[in-house]
Amino acid sequence: WCWGDVADGRLGITQELNVMIPTATASLGSTASEVAAGGAHTCALLTNGSVTCFGYNDTGQLGQTPTQPASSNSTPTEVALVATATHVSAGKQFTCALLSTAVVHCFGDNASGQLGSDSFGAARETPGAVSGLTGTVVDVVAGTGHACAVMSTGQVRCWGQNDQGQLGIKSKINASSATAIAT
């Protein structure tokens, strides 16, 4: 169930007016166990372990190839993951999923390294593993342009935009791979 601004299909409904009361999205294909709202997109983790996303898709944050001009999709569409997911988190224009294999895969915008792909710039609609996450990941959370993972050891590792020091790594330099926070 979603409500608010309907622009760009972010609520998973085709209505043209903003929604002031909770309204059922288009069919997800299964029951949702978790919902993640990004800047203008939404993703749901379903009880069968799949992830489905809808909304604005200018950088591949829905796990689909964007069309030009950038497309919106109000129809929930399943993301092609290499394993089932246990958690999903959405940033401004990117999405990360914690897979049942205890690794994190991200997709979408990568201007600040928020995909953790050891590079900056090129957006990616295909989910890919975050570099620098050695060990077992137990949780992941996405911010506006950065993400952090909690490891089974209790260590926290972050990557992406760091202009305000949000990665906790004693600098303001963006990181394109998971980096342990300073303690």
XYZ file of N, CA, C and O in Angstrom:
732
model
N 0.840 -1.167 0.000
C 0.000 0.000 0.000
C 0.882 1.225 0.000
O 1.817 1.302 0.793
N 0.571 2.185 -0.880
C 1.373 3.405 -0.980
C 0.458 4.621 -1.023
O -0.720 4.511 -1.359
N 1.018 5.788 -0.736
C 0.281 7.041 -0.808
C 1.269 8.174 -0.979
O 2.453 8.031 -0.722
N 0.781 9.320 -1.455
C 1.624 10.493 -1.671
C 1.714 10.864 -3.140
O 0.769 10.706 -3.903
N 2.893 11.330 -3.547
C 3.154 11.798 -4.902
C 3.162 10.624 -5.882
O 3.936 9.688 -5.722
N 2.311 10.683 -6.905
C 2.225 9.589 -7.881
C 3.191 9.745 -9.056
O 3.284 8.864 -9.897
N 3.924 10.863 -9.114
C 4.802 11.129 -10.259
C 5.745 9.961 -10.517
O 6.253 9.319 -9.605
N 5.980 9.697 -11.778
C 6.950 8.706 -12.241
C 6.623 7.266 -11.859
O 7.481 6.410 -11.922
N 5.407 6.988 -11.437
C 5.017 5.612 -11.120
C 5.531 5.102 -9.796
O 5.445 3.912 -9.498
N 6.075 5.991 -8.954
C 6.732 5.570 -7.710
C 5.817 4.875 -6.712
O 6.291 4.261 -5.774
N 4.478 4.983 -6.889
C 3.545 4.314 -5.984
C 3.053 2.980 -6.532
O 2.312 2.267 -5.861
N 3.432 2.657 -7.755
C 2.999 1.392 -8.350
C 1.534 1.390 -8.736
O 0.903 0.342 -8.788
N 0.991 2.574 -9.017
C -0.392 2.695 -9.475
C -0.412 3.628 -10.679
O 0.518 4.412 -10.874
N -1.462 3.558 -11.480
C -1.536 4.381 -12.687
C -2.361 5.650 -12.495
O -2.554 6.404 -13.428
N -2.827 5.897 -11.310
C -3.610 7.097 -11.022
C -2.801 8.355 -11.327
O -1.579 8.376 -11.151
N -3.459 9.407 -11.763
C -2.764 10.637 -12.136
C -2.745 11.694 -11.040
O -1.963 12.640 -11.109
N -3.583 11.562 -10.031
C -3.613 12.530 -8.940
C -2.915 11.957 -7.715
O -2.962 10.748 -7.464
N -2.248 12.811 -6.943
C -1.600 12.360 -5.720
C -2.602 11.644 -4.828
O -3.781 11.974 -4.811
N -2.128 10.669 -4.090
C -2.979 9.800 -3.292
C -2.862 10.194 -1.818
O -1.766 10.191 -1.261
N -3.985 10.534 -1.204
C -3.993 10.987 0.183
C -4.282 9.880 1.186
O -4.141 10.080 2.385
N -4.703 8.704 0.702
C -4.963 7.573 1.593
C -4.223 6.348 1.058
O -3.967 6.248 -0.140
N -3.836 5.415 1.902
C -3.147 4.214 1.427
C -3.939 3.514 0.326
O -5.150 3.305 0.462
N -3.247 3.192 -0.774
C -3.862 2.585 -1.946
C -3.020 1.382 -2.371
O -1.795 1.461 -2.397
N -3.668 0.301 -2.711
C -2.961 -0.913 -3.120
C -2.202 -0.676 -4.418
O -2.715 -0.063 -5.354
N -0.972 -1.152 -4.487
C -0.184 -1.080 -5.716
C -0.694 -2.130 -6.694
O -1.515 -2.981 -6.335
N -0.153 -2.065 -7.899
C -0.419 -3.135 -8.855
C 0.107 -4.432 -8.244
O 0.924 -4.412 -7.317
N -0.317 -5.556 -8.739
C 0.067 -6.844 -8.168
C 1.581 -7.027 -8.143
O 2.268 -6.792 -9.132
N 2.078 -7.450 -6.995
C 3.499 -7.728 -6.841
C 3.831 -9.175 -7.191
O 4.989 -9.535 -7.278
N 2.831 -10.020 -7.324
C 3.056 -11.423 -7.639
C 3.217 -12.288 -6.407
O 3.189 -13.498 -6.478
N 3.433 -11.676 -5.242
C 3.588 -12.386 -3.978
C 3.396 -11.354 -2.873
O 3.277 -10.157 -3.136
N 3.399 -11.788 -1.641
C 3.246 -10.883 -0.507
C 4.572 -10.193 -0.204
O 5.619 -10.835 -0.193
N 4.524 -8.898 0.057
C 5.730 -8.152 0.411
C 6.055 -8.341 1.889
O 5.169 -8.338 2.735
N 7.326 -8.510 2.187
C 7.762 -8.594 3.584
C 8.535 -7.342 3.988
O 8.774 -7.119 5.164
N 8.903 -6.529 2.994
C 9.680 -5.325 3.261
C 9.527 -4.379 2.076
O 9.419 -4.822 0.939
N 9.502 -3.074 2.351
C 9.397 -2.063 1.304
C 10.511 -1.053 1.501
O 10.830 -0.682 2.629
N 11.115 -0.596 0.398
C 12.169 0.416 0.445
C 11.809 1.530 -0.526
O 11.600 1.291 -1.702
N 11.737 2.762 -0.016
C 11.395 3.909 -0.847
C 12.648 4.722 -1.134
O 13.335 5.160 -0.216
N 12.951 4.912 -2.422
C 14.086 5.723 -2.840
C 13.620 7.131 -3.174
O 12.529 7.556 -2.784
N 14.435 7.861 -3.930
C 14.079 9.223 -4.294
C 12.792 9.308 -5.079
O 11.904 10.090 -4.747
N 12.656 8.517 -6.131
C 11.440 8.503 -6.956
C 11.133 7.082 -7.421
O 10.538 6.869 -8.463
N 11.606 6.104 -6.657
C 11.307 4.708 -6.975
C 11.054 3.946 -5.671
O 11.414 4.402 -4.592
N 10.420 2.783 -5.820
C 10.087 1.947 -4.678
C 10.423 0.506 -5.034
O 10.199 0.076 -6.154
N 10.947 -0.228 -4.060
C 11.219 -1.652 -4.256
C 10.609 -2.428 -3.094
O 10.519 -1.920 -1.972
N 10.188 -3.646 -3.371
C 9.621 -4.512 -2.345
C 10.346 -5.846 -2.350
O 10.613 -6.407 -3.415
N 10.670 -6.314 -1.156
C 11.181 -7.670 -0.985
C 9.960 -8.547 -0.761
O 9.146 -8.273 0.120
N 9.821 -9.566 -1.576
C 8.666 -10.446 -1.471
C 8.999 -11.659 -0.609
O 10.160 -12.005 -0.425
N 7.975 -12.308 -0.079
C 8.203 -13.448 0.817
C 8.893 -14.615 0.114
O 9.496 -15.450 0.776
N 8.865 -14.641 -1.214
C 9.565 -15.702 -1.953
C 11.032 -15.356 -2.209
O 11.740 -16.097 -2.881
N 11.499 -14.202 -1.674
C 12.910 -13.820 -1.819
C 13.221 -13.018 -3.060
O 14.371 -12.635 -3.280
N 12.227 -12.730 -3.876
C 12.478 -11.902 -5.051
C 12.298 -10.435 -4.689
O 11.695 -10.095 -3.672
N 12.849 -9.552 -5.521
C 12.720 -8.113 -5.346
C 12.033 -7.564 -6.584
O 12.388 -7.912 -7.713
N 11.037 -6.721 -6.378
C 10.334 -6.077 -7.475
C 10.364 -4.571 -7.249
O 10.292 -4.118 -6.114
N 10.544 -3.816 -8.326
C 10.674 -2.360 -8.207
C 9.771 -1.650 -9.209
O 9.423 -2.200 -10.249
N 9.428 -0.397 -8.890
C 8.626 0.433 -9.779
C 8.944 1.893 -9.508
O 9.470 2.242 -8.451
N 8.671 2.748 -10.502
C 8.923 4.183 -10.360
C 9.850 4.705 -11.437
O 9.943 4.154 -12.528
N 10.565 5.773 -11.111
C 11.470 6.417 -12.055
C 12.696 5.548 -12.267
O 13.218 4.947 -11.320
N 13.186 5.475 -13.500
C 14.275 4.560 -13.836
C 15.314 5.234 -14.718
O 15.742 4.689 -15.719
N 15.761 6.429 -14.362
C 16.713 7.144 -15.212
C 18.122 6.567 -15.174
O 18.892 6.763 -16.103
N 18.487 5.844 -14.110
C 19.841 5.299 -14.013
C 19.864 3.787 -13.792
O 20.897 3.240 -13.420
N 18.747 3.124 -13.999
C 18.704 1.674 -13.807
C 18.382 1.248 -12.392
O 18.562 0.084 -12.028
N 17.891 2.172 -11.554
C 17.605 1.854 -10.162
C 16.464 0.852 -9.975
O 16.257 0.348 -8.878
N 15.749 0.526 -11.057
C 14.713 -0.510 -10.989
C 15.260 -1.876 -11.387
O 14.529 -2.862 -11.413
N 16.539 -1.937 -11.732
C 17.111 -3.183 -12.202
C 16.724 -3.475 -13.634
O 16.727 -4.613 -14.073
N 16.356 -2.423 -14.374
C 15.952 -2.528 -15.772
C 16.718 -1.498 -16.592
O 17.109 -0.462 -16.063
N 16.891 -1.756 -17.865
C 17.553 -0.806 -18.748
C 16.678 0.428 -18.910
O 15.513 0.319 -19.277
N 17.230 1.625 -18.613
C 16.445 2.841 -18.825
C 16.276 3.122 -20.314
O 17.149 2.809 -21.107
N 15.151 3.685 -20.665
C 14.950 4.112 -22.042
C 15.176 5.614 -22.112
O 15.165 6.293 -21.097
N 15.409 6.127 -23.283
C 15.619 7.569 -23.450
C 14.434 8.169 -24.174
O 14.035 7.636 -25.201
N 13.803 9.253 -23.726
C 14.162 9.866 -22.452
C 13.873 8.909 -21.301
O 13.127 7.948 -21.456
N 14.474 9.188 -20.145
C 14.365 8.297 -18.983
C 12.913 7.893 -18.737
O 12.011 8.702 -18.826
N 12.729 6.640 -18.431
C 11.384 6.094 -18.317
C 10.915 5.960 -16.880
O 11.700 5.923 -15.949
N 9.622 5.882 -16.763
C 8.974 5.574 -15.497
C 8.198 4.288 -15.692
O 7.766 3.974 -16.797
N 8.030 3.535 -14.625
C 7.329 2.273 -14.721
C 6.461 2.098 -13.480
O 6.981 1.855 -12.399
N 5.152 2.220 -13.632
C 4.258 2.039 -12.494
C 3.906 0.574 -12.273
O 3.259 0.233 -11.283
N 4.366 -0.304 -13.170
C 4.113 -1.735 -13.027
C 5.273 -2.389 -12.295
O 6.415 -2.338 -12.759
N 5.026 -3.003 -11.143
C 6.115 -3.693 -10.432
C 6.758 -4.742 -11.328
O 6.080 -5.557 -11.946
N 8.092 -4.679 -11.407
C 8.848 -5.583 -12.266
C 9.959 -6.233 -11.460
O 10.701 -5.557 -10.748
N 10.077 -7.548 -11.582
C 11.070 -8.292 -10.811
C 12.491 -7.976 -11.274
O 12.768 -7.883 -12.463
N 13.391 -7.829 -10.309
C 14.810 -7.591 -10.567
C 15.494 -8.948 -10.740
O 15.239 -9.878 -9.968
N 16.366 -9.067 -11.738
C 17.089 -10.317 -11.983
C 18.278 -10.410 -11.030
O 19.323 -9.806 -11.253
N 18.112 -11.145 -9.948
C 19.171 -11.353 -8.960
C 19.742 -12.758 -9.113
O 19.038 -13.661 -9.558
N 20.995 -12.961 -8.709
C 21.633 -14.276 -8.836
C 21.239 -15.219 -7.710
O 21.548 -16.408 -7.766
N 20.579 -14.712 -6.682
C 20.100 -15.523 -5.554
C 18.895 -14.797 -4.958
O 18.628 -13.645 -5.300
N 18.193 -15.452 -4.073
C 17.083 -14.778 -3.407
C 17.629 -13.694 -2.483
O 18.785 -13.732 -2.069
N 16.798 -12.732 -2.167
C 17.197 -11.616 -1.309
C 16.604 -11.782 0.085
O 15.559 -12.411 0.260
N 17.289 -11.197 1.069
C 16.787 -11.200 2.443
C 16.514 -9.780 2.934
O 15.924 -9.600 3.988
N 16.955 -8.777 2.178
C 16.758 -7.376 2.555
C 16.938 -6.521 1.308
O 17.733 -6.845 0.433
N 16.212 -5.394 1.234
C 16.379 -4.442 0.134
C 16.376 -3.040 0.719
O 15.671 -2.760 1.690
N 17.200 -2.158 0.149
C 17.273 -0.775 0.595
C 17.463 0.121 -0.622
O 18.241 -0.202 -1.523
N 16.749 1.237 -0.664
C 16.783 2.129 -1.825
C 17.374 3.477 -1.444
O 16.984 4.078 -0.440
N 18.320 3.951 -2.260
C 18.867 5.289 -2.113
C 18.146 6.234 -3.057
O 17.070 5.923 -3.573
N 18.742 7.381 -3.303
C 18.083 8.363 -4.165
C 17.856 7.821 -5.571
O 16.750 7.896 -6.093
N 18.899 7.299 -6.216
C 18.775 6.766 -7.578
C 19.485 5.426 -7.717
O 19.995 5.086 -8.774
N 19.536 4.668 -6.638
C 20.157 3.344 -6.687
C 19.484 2.451 -5.662
O 18.768 2.911 -4.781
N 19.706 1.150 -5.799
C 19.104 0.158 -4.920
C 20.146 -0.889 -4.570
O 20.959 -1.256 -5.414
N 20.111 -1.391 -3.338
C 20.985 -2.479 -2.914
C 20.139 -3.591 -2.306
O 19.161 -3.319 -1.607
N 20.528 -4.830 -2.576
C 19.840 -5.989 -2.010
C 20.852 -6.884 -1.324
O 21.925 -7.154 -1.876
N 20.528 -7.315 -0.117
C 21.326 -8.321 0.582
C 20.778 -9.667 0.145
O 19.584 -9.952 0.298
N 21.643 -10.477 -0.434
C 21.216 -11.774 -0.954
C 21.340 -12.862 0.106
O 22.048 -12.707 1.100
N 20.663 -13.970 -0.121
C 20.707 -15.103 0.810
C 22.107 -15.694 0.906
O 22.397 -16.434 1.842
N 22.978 -15.363 -0.016
C 24.368 -15.810 0.010
C 25.236 -14.893 0.873
O 26.453 -15.044 0.908
N 24.618 -13.915 1.562
C 25.276 -12.977 2.478
C 26.200 -11.997 1.768
O 27.168 -11.518 2.351
N 25.908 -11.701 0.501
C 26.626 -10.663 -0.241
C 25.620 -9.596 -0.659
O 24.420 -9.848 -0.708
N 26.118 -8.398 -0.943
C 25.266 -7.286 -1.343
C 25.454 -7.012 -2.822
O 26.587 -6.944 -3.308
N 24.350 -6.848 -3.540
C 24.366 -6.455 -4.943
C 23.624 -5.131 -5.067
O 22.543 -4.966 -4.497
N 24.213 -4.168 -5.815
C 23.606 -2.852 -6.004
C 23.466 -2.550 -7.493
O 24.197 -3.095 -8.323
N 22.532 -1.636 -7.809
C 22.296 -1.242 -9.198
C 21.709 0.150 -9.234
O 21.091 0.600 -8.281
N 21.949 0.858 -10.352
C 21.457 2.222 -10.529
C 22.590 3.210 -10.707
O 23.616 2.902 -11.315
N 22.416 4.420 -10.154
C 23.388 5.505 -10.272
C 24.696 5.147 -9.576
O 24.695 4.496 -8.530
N 25.812 5.601 -10.146
C 27.122 5.315 -9.556
C 28.027 6.542 -9.601
O 29.240 6.426 -9.553
N 27.457 7.737 -9.696
C 28.253 8.964 -9.809
C 29.226 9.124 -8.658
O 30.337 9.636 -8.836
N 28.838 8.686 -7.464
C 29.688 8.843 -6.277
C 30.254 7.522 -5.785
O 30.768 7.442 -4.681
N 30.139 6.465 -6.585
C 30.638 5.153 -6.175
C 29.655 4.367 -5.332
O 30.018 3.376 -4.708
N 28.369 4.775 -5.320
C 27.384 4.142 -4.450
C 27.030 2.705 -4.820
O 26.343 2.038 -4.059
N 27.522 2.209 -5.949
C 27.309 0.790 -6.280
C 28.409 -0.086 -5.685
O 28.299 -1.316 -5.700
N 29.484 0.542 -5.182
C 30.568 -0.230 -4.591
C 31.299 -1.092 -5.596
O 31.856 -2.127 -5.252
N 31.334 -0.650 -6.847
C 31.879 -1.456 -7.948
C 33.337 -1.151 -8.281
O 33.803 -1.503 -9.354
N 34.048 -0.480 -7.380
C 35.448 -0.081 -7.614
C 35.572 0.944 -8.732
O 36.637 1.067 -9.332
N 34.493 1.659 -9.033
C 34.551 2.683 -10.067
C 33.536 3.781 -9.750
O 32.661 3.602 -8.913
N 33.689 4.895 -10.429
C 32.762 6.016 -10.307
C 32.177 6.294 -11.683
O 32.832 6.091 -12.690
N 30.960 6.782 -11.738
C 30.413 7.290 -12.984
C 29.375 6.443 -13.658
O 28.207 6.798 -13.652
N 29.757 5.343 -14.240
C 28.842 4.576 -15.086
C 27.727 3.928 -14.266
O 27.988 3.133 -13.363
N 26.481 4.293 -14.575
C 25.324 3.661 -13.942
C 25.214 2.227 -14.447
O 25.771 1.875 -15.488
N 24.500 1.399 -13.680
C 24.378 -0.014 -14.053
C 22.990 -0.504 -13.668
O 22.573 -0.360 -12.519
N 22.255 -1.072 -14.625
C 20.936 -1.618 -14.331
C 20.984 -3.079 -13.919
O 20.016 -3.618 -13.408
N 22.127 -3.721 -14.115
C 22.291 -5.113 -13.720
C 22.890 -5.169 -12.321
O 23.946 -4.576 -12.081
N 22.256 -5.859 -11.375
C 22.812 -5.947 -10.035
C 24.211 -6.553 -10.046
O 24.473 -7.524 -10.758
N 25.117 -5.944 -9.280
C 26.483 -6.435 -9.192
C 26.978 -6.374 -7.761
O 26.528 -5.546 -6.959
N 27.916 -7.254 -7.434
C 28.436 -7.370 -6.067
C 29.217 -6.128 -5.656
O 29.906 -5.516 -6.461
N 29.107 -5.785 -4.373
C 29.868 -4.684 -3.790
C 31.260 -5.193 -3.457
O 31.417 -6.237 -2.815
N 32.275 -4.461 -3.886
C 33.667 -4.799 -3.621
C 34.047 -4.397 -2.190
O 33.567 -3.390 -1.685
N 34.894 -5.180 -1.566
C 35.391 -4.845 -0.238
C 34.573 -5.412 0.906
O 34.843 -5.108 2.064
N 33.590 -6.221 0.604
C 32.779 -6.841 1.653
C 33.220 -8.281 1.858
O 32.538 -9.225 1.478
N 34.380 -8.458 2.447
C 34.860 -9.808 2.725
C 34.248 -10.268 4.038
O 34.224 -9.536 5.019
N 33.708 -11.452 4.055
C 33.016 -11.962 5.227
C 31.525 -12.037 4.963
O 31.073 -11.949 3.825
N 30.771 -12.163 6.023
C 29.331 -12.345 5.920
C 28.609 -11.050 6.257
O 28.788 -10.487 7.331
N 27.774 -10.588 5.333
C 26.980 -9.378 5.540
C 25.653 -9.788 6.179
O 25.011 -10.737 5.734
N 25.219 -9.040 7.216
C 23.952 -9.346 7.871
C 22.891 -8.265 7.647
O 21.708 -8.492 7.891
N 23.307 -7.069 7.177
C 22.338 -6.007 6.909
C 22.962 -4.988 5.966
O 24.185 -4.833 5.928
N 22.112 -4.284 5.226
C 22.564 -3.214 4.335
C 21.526 -2.098 4.378
O 20.329 -2.369 4.483
N 22.005 -0.862 4.323
C 21.108 0.287 4.287
C 21.679 1.310 3.308
O 22.897 1.513 3.259
N 20.803 1.912 2.505
C 21.208 2.919 1.528
C 20.759 4.298 1.988
O 19.640 4.465 2.477
N 21.642 5.277 1.836
C 21.301 6.671 2.074
C 21.079 7.354 0.736
O 20.906 6.691 -0.288
N 21.136 8.658 0.709
C 20.909 9.395 -0.532
C 21.878 8.949 -1.622
O 21.470 8.585 -2.717
N 23.177 8.979 -1.342
C 24.185 8.611 -2.335
C 25.257 7.698 -1.775
O 26.354 7.609 -2.314
N 24.972 7.034 -0.672
C 25.933 6.112 -0.073
C 25.189 4.932 0.541
O 23.972 4.961 0.667
N 25.932 3.895 0.895
C 25.333 2.724 1.537
C 26.308 2.173 2.563
O 27.515 2.415 2.481
N 25.786 1.431 3.520
C 26.605 0.792 4.545
C 26.106 -0.627 4.771
O 24.912 -0.900 4.642
N 27.030 -1.499 5.120
C 26.697 -2.889 5.427
C 27.209 -3.219 6.817
O 28.273 -2.742 7.232
N 26.447 -4.038 7.528
C 26.868 -4.555 8.821
C 27.349 -5.981 8.586
O 26.630 -6.802 7.988
N 28.546 -6.267 9.062
C 29.121 -7.589 8.908
C 28.760 -8.450 10.118
O 28.407 -7.931 11.182
N 28.885 -9.764 9.996
C 28.563 -10.666 11.107
C 29.480 -10.429 12.305
O 29.124 -10.761 13.427
N 30.623 -9.825 12.074
C 31.565 -9.505 13.150
C 31.160 -8.245 13.910
O 31.781 -7.901 14.910
N 30.150 -7.543 13.418
C 29.733 -6.274 14.011
C 30.376 -5.077 13.337
O 29.987 -3.937 13.579
N 31.365 -5.317 12.481
C 32.028 -4.224 11.754
C 31.051 -3.603 10.757
O 30.216 -4.291 10.183
N 31.166 -2.293 10.560
C 30.360 -1.586 9.570
C 31.280 -1.111 8.462
O 32.359 -0.562 8.724
N 30.876 -1.342 7.219
C 31.645 -0.923 6.042
C 30.720 -0.096 5.153
O 29.587 -0.490 4.912
N 31.216 1.057 4.668
C 30.395 1.978 3.878
C 31.078 2.333 2.561
O 32.306 2.220 2.440
N 30.299 2.819 1.596
C 30.821 3.218 0.295
C 29.909 4.265 -0.322
O 28.763 4.403 0.051
N 30.448 5.035 -1.278
C 29.665 6.023 -2.009
C 30.008 7.448 -1.641
O 31.148 7.768 -1.287
N 29.011 8.323 -1.714
C 29.188 9.754 -1.486
C 29.632 10.027 -0.049
O 29.090 9.457 0.895
N 30.613 10.941 0.083
C 31.184 11.200 1.402
C 31.490 12.674 1.603
O 32.369 13.029 2.380
N 30.783 13.569 0.926
C 31.076 15.001 1.001
C 30.842 15.601 2.378
O 31.391 16.653 2.709
N 30.054 14.952 3.204
C 29.800 15.424 4.567
C 30.409 14.489 5.610
O 30.089 14.588 6.791
N 31.249 13.565 5.173
C 31.848 12.603 6.095
C 30.912 11.469 6.477
O 31.139 10.762 7.456
N 29.846 11.252 5.695
C 28.836 10.269 6.038
C 29.313 8.820 6.026
O 28.628 7.943 6.546
N 30.497 8.556 5.471
C 31.012 7.182 5.475
C 31.731 6.838 6.777
O 32.010 5.676 7.044
N 32.072 7.847 7.562
C 32.743 7.589 8.837
C 34.160 7.069 8.693
O 34.619 6.272 9.499
N 34.867 7.546 7.636
C 36.217 7.017 7.368
C 37.309 8.071 7.566
O 38.400 7.947 7.023
N 37.029 9.105 8.361
C 37.990 10.167 8.703
C 38.440 10.984 7.498
O 39.584 11.442 7.455
N 37.576 11.127 6.481
C 37.876 11.967 5.329
C 36.554 12.366 4.684
O 35.494 11.926 5.125
N 36.635 13.173 3.651
C 35.450 13.531 2.871
C 35.608 13.083 1.427
O 35.021 13.629 0.520
N 36.391 12.055 1.222
C 36.635 11.503 -0.111
C 35.637 10.374 -0.366
O 35.468 9.484 0.472
N 34.970 10.407 -1.534
C 34.049 9.335 -1.907
C 34.795 8.008 -1.984
O 35.985 7.971 -2.317
N 34.108 6.920 -1.692
C 34.718 5.580 -1.744
C 33.923 4.713 -2.712
O 32.703 4.602 -2.597
N 34.621 4.083 -3.663
C 33.936 3.241 -4.643
C 33.925 1.756 -4.266
O 33.481 0.923 -5.029
N 34.410 1.438 -3.071
C 34.308 0.082 -2.539
C 34.074 0.178 -1.042
O 34.340 1.212 -0.419
N 33.565 -0.877 -0.451
C 33.235 -0.876 0.965
C 34.495 -0.641 1.791
O 35.514 -1.302 1.598
N 34.401 0.321 2.700
C 35.532 0.725 3.526
C 35.105 0.693 4.982
O 34.027 1.194 5.339
N 35.942 0.110 5.839
C 35.605 0.015 7.261
C 35.528 1.402 7.871
O 36.365 2.268 7.581
N 34.512 1.623 8.706
C 34.406 2.911 9.388
C 35.528 3.004 10.421
O 36.039 2.007 10.909
N 35.949 4.246 10.710
C 36.992 4.483 11.707
C 36.392 4.303 13.103
O 35.283 4.741 13.355
N 37.107 3.638 13.954
C 36.613 3.472 15.332
C 37.608 3.994 16.326
O 38.740 4.217 16.044
